[in-house]
Amino acid sequence: HIQELRPNIFVTFNGDFFDWPYIDARSRIHGISMDQEIGFFNAGDEPGDKRNKAIGGGPEYRCRYAAHLDCFKWVQRDSYLPHGSQGLKAVTKAKLGYD
């Protein structure tokens, strides 16, 4: 479906730590390269990439033809919500007014 639609922006909530690593691991089990199939790769796997260490460590998935926005990183950095209130439900209620 991603190959067909080729979206320009991917938005996730904690996608760098959960969604993309899960999809990446499942792809590898089945002999599929996520990079070759949909253009996504773990930038932390690139030799000499120190950017992840500078922004708190952990994986950062990037795409060759689209932007990936992991909203959880924004919440951690700029939301001013207490640490225990940074889950998806709490953020949507506090920032978007959804209940």
PDB file of C-alpha atoms in Angstrom:
ATOM      1  CA  HIS A   1       0.000   0.000   0.000  1.00  0.00           C
ATOM      2  CA  ILE A   2       2.882   2.389   0.793  1.00  0.00           C
ATOM      3  CA  GLN A   3       4.465   1.646  -2.577  1.00  0.00           C
ATOM      4  CA  GLU A   4       1.192   2.438  -4.327  1.00  0.00           C
ATOM      5  CA  LEU A   5       0.326   5.681  -2.506  1.00  0.00           C
ATOM      6  CA  ARG A   6       3.877   6.927  -1.822  1.00  0.00           C
ATOM      7  CA  PRO A   7       2.852   9.395   0.912  1.00  0.00           C
ATOM      8  CA  ASN A   8       5.076  12.427   1.527  1.00  0.00           C
ATOM      9  CA  ILE A   9       4.639  12.483   5.302  1.00  0.00           C
ATOM     10  CA  PHE A  10       4.417   9.712   7.902  1.00  0.00           C
ATOM     11  CA  VAL A  11       3.228  10.701  11.382  1.00  0.00           C
ATOM     12  CA  THR A  12       3.620   8.299  14.302  1.00  0.00           C
ATOM     13  CA  PHE A  13       3.473   8.476  18.076  1.00  0.00           C
ATOM     14  CA  ASN A  14       6.538   6.683  19.434  1.00  0.00           C
ATOM     15  CA  GLY A  15       7.085   5.152  15.996  1.00  0.00           C
ATOM     16  CA  ASP A  16      10.885   5.337  16.298  1.00  0.00           C
ATOM     17  CA  PHE A  17      10.835   3.098  19.378  1.00  0.00           C
ATOM     18  CA  PHE A  18       7.870   0.814  18.655  1.00  0.00           C
ATOM     19  CA  ASP A  19       6.206   0.806  15.232  1.00  0.00           C
ATOM     20  CA  TRP A  20       9.216   1.022  12.908  1.00  0.00           C
ATOM     21  CA  PRO A  21      11.486  -1.339  14.898  1.00  0.00           C
ATOM     22  CA  TYR A  22       8.640  -3.894  14.985  1.00  0.00           C
ATOM     23  CA  ILE A  23       8.000  -3.611  11.237  1.00  0.00           C
ATOM     24  CA  ASP A  24      11.760  -3.691  10.577  1.00  0.00           C
ATOM     25  CA  ALA A  25      12.231  -6.863  12.657  1.00  0.00           C
ATOM     26  CA  ARG A  26       9.256  -8.613  11.030  1.00  0.00           C
ATOM     27  CA  SER A  27      10.515  -7.638   7.580  1.00  0.00           C
ATOM     28  CA  ARG A  28      13.958  -9.073   8.305  1.00  0.00           C
ATOM     29  CA  ILE A  29      12.422 -12.352   9.526  1.00  0.00           C
ATOM     30  CA  HIS A  30      10.723 -12.667   6.137  1.00  0.00           C
ATOM     31  CA  GLY A  31      13.818 -11.638   4.177  1.00  0.00           C
ATOM     32  CA  ILE A  32      12.436  -8.241   3.166  1.00  0.00           C
ATOM     33  CA  SER A  33      14.503  -5.062   3.239  1.00  0.00           C
ATOM     34  CA  MET A  34      12.374  -2.197   4.510  1.00  0.00           C
ATOM     35  CA  ASP A  35      14.851   0.209   2.931  1.00  0.00           C
ATOM     36  CA  GLN A  36      14.579  -1.368  -0.525  1.00  0.00           C
ATOM     37  CA  GLU A  37      10.812  -1.897  -0.403  1.00  0.00           C
ATOM     38  CA  ILE A  38       9.529   1.367   1.112  1.00  0.00           C
ATOM     39  CA  GLY A  39      12.624   3.544   1.616  1.00  0.00           C
ATOM     40  CA  PHE A  40      12.632   3.465   5.443  1.00  0.00           C
ATOM     41  CA  PHE A  41      15.844   2.790   7.345  1.00  0.00           C
ATOM     42  CA  ASN A  42      17.182   3.166  10.868  1.00  0.00           C
ATOM     43  CA  ALA A  43      19.520   6.162  10.702  1.00  0.00           C
ATOM     44  CA  GLY A  44      21.236   4.874  13.843  1.00  0.00           C
ATOM     45  CA  ASP A  45      22.503   1.918  11.791  1.00  0.00           C
ATOM     46  CA  GLU A  46      24.531   4.225   9.537  1.00  0.00           C
ATOM     47  CA  PRO A  47      28.253   4.320  10.370  1.00  0.00           C
ATOM     48  CA  GLY A  48      29.345   7.608  11.900  1.00  0.00           C
ATOM     49  CA  ASP A  49      25.798   8.888  12.531  1.00  0.00           C
ATOM     50  CA  LYS A  50      26.129  10.767  15.825  1.00  0.00           C
ATOM     51  CA  ARG A  51      22.856  12.684  15.497  1.00  0.00           C
ATOM     52  CA  ASN A  52      20.837  10.170  17.538  1.00  0.00           C
ATOM     53  CA  LYS A  53      23.226  10.421  20.472  1.00  0.00           C
ATOM     54  CA  ALA A  54      22.876  14.213  20.388  1.00  0.00           C
ATOM     55  CA  ILE A  55      19.058  14.096  20.671  1.00  0.00           C
ATOM     56  CA  GLY A  56      18.790  11.543  23.438  1.00  0.00           C
ATOM     57  CA  GLY A  57      19.827   8.296  21.794  1.00  0.00           C
ATOM     58  CA  GLY A  58      17.699   5.503  20.449  1.00  0.00           C
ATOM     59  CA  PRO A  59      16.640   4.728  16.915  1.00  0.00           C
ATOM     60  CA  GLU A  60      15.521   7.312  14.403  1.00  0.00           C
ATOM     61  CA  TYR A  61      13.804   5.955  11.322  1.00  0.00           C
ATOM     62  CA  ARG A  62      14.062   8.042   8.167  1.00  0.00           C
ATOM     63  CA  CYS A  63      12.649   7.640   4.696  1.00  0.00           C
ATOM     64  CA  ARG A  64      14.410   8.388   1.425  1.00  0.00           C
ATOM     65  CA  TYR A  65      11.385  10.052  -0.187  1.00  0.00           C
ATOM     66  CA  ALA A  66       9.184  11.226   2.707  1.00  0.00           C
ATOM     67  CA  ALA A  67       9.322  12.955   6.059  1.00  0.00           C
ATOM     68  CA  HIS A  68       8.730  10.957   9.227  1.00  0.00           C
ATOM     69  CA  LEU A  69       7.447  12.890  12.245  1.00  0.00           C
ATOM     70  CA  ASP A  70       7.489  11.026  15.534  1.00  0.00           C
ATOM     71  CA  CYS A  71       5.161  13.167  17.654  1.00  0.00           C
ATOM     72  CA  PHE A  72       6.319  11.544  20.884  1.00  0.00           C
ATOM     73  CA  LYS A  73       9.693  13.284  20.526  1.00  0.00           C
ATOM     74  CA  TRP A  74       7.905  16.626  20.253  1.00  0.00           C
ATOM     75  CA  VAL A  75       5.788  15.787  23.320  1.00  0.00           C
ATOM     76  CA  GLN A  76       8.886  14.913  25.336  1.00  0.00           C
ATOM     77  CA  ARG A  77      10.684  18.094  24.285  1.00  0.00           C
ATOM     78  CA  ASP A  78       8.027  20.805  23.978  1.00  0.00           C
ATOM     79  CA  SER A  79       4.680  19.807  25.462  1.00  0.00           C
ATOM     80  CA  TYR A  80       5.362  20.856  29.076  1.00  0.00           C
ATOM     81  CA  LEU A  81       3.258  17.912  30.234  1.00  0.00           C
ATOM     82  CA  PRO A  82       4.427  15.997  33.313  1.00  0.00           C
ATOM     83  CA  HIS A  83       6.402  12.838  32.574  1.00  0.00           C
ATOM     84  CA  GLY A  84       3.521  10.510  33.511  1.00  0.00           C
ATOM     85  CA  SER A  85       1.116  12.415  31.240  1.00  0.00           C
ATOM     86  CA  GLN A  86       2.954  11.973  27.953  1.00  0.00           C
ATOM     87  CA  GLY A  87       1.034   8.948  26.660  1.00  0.00           C
ATOM     88  CA  LEU A  88      -1.098   9.197  23.527  1.00  0.00           C
ATOM     89  CA  LYS A  89      -4.417   9.418  25.416  1.00  0.00           C
ATOM     90  CA  ALA A  90      -3.211  12.112  27.806  1.00  0.00           C
ATOM     91  CA  VAL A  91      -1.648  14.154  24.996  1.00  0.00           C
ATOM     92  CA  THR A  92      -4.757  14.066  22.793  1.00  0.00           C
ATOM     93  CA  LYS A  93      -6.877  15.154  25.736  1.00  0.00           C
ATOM     94  CA  ALA A  94      -4.509  17.939  26.893  1.00  0.00           C
ATOM     95  CA  LYS A  95      -3.391  19.302  23.510  1.00  0.00           C
ATOM     96  CA  LEU A  96      -6.288  18.543  21.164  1.00  0.00           C
ATOM     97  CA  GLY A  97      -9.165  18.675  23.630  1.00  0.00           C
ATOM     98  CA  TYR A  98     -10.405  15.169  22.817  1.00  0.00           C
ATOM     99  CA  ASP A  99     -11.897  13.218  25.681  1.00  0.00           C
TER     100      ASP A  99
END
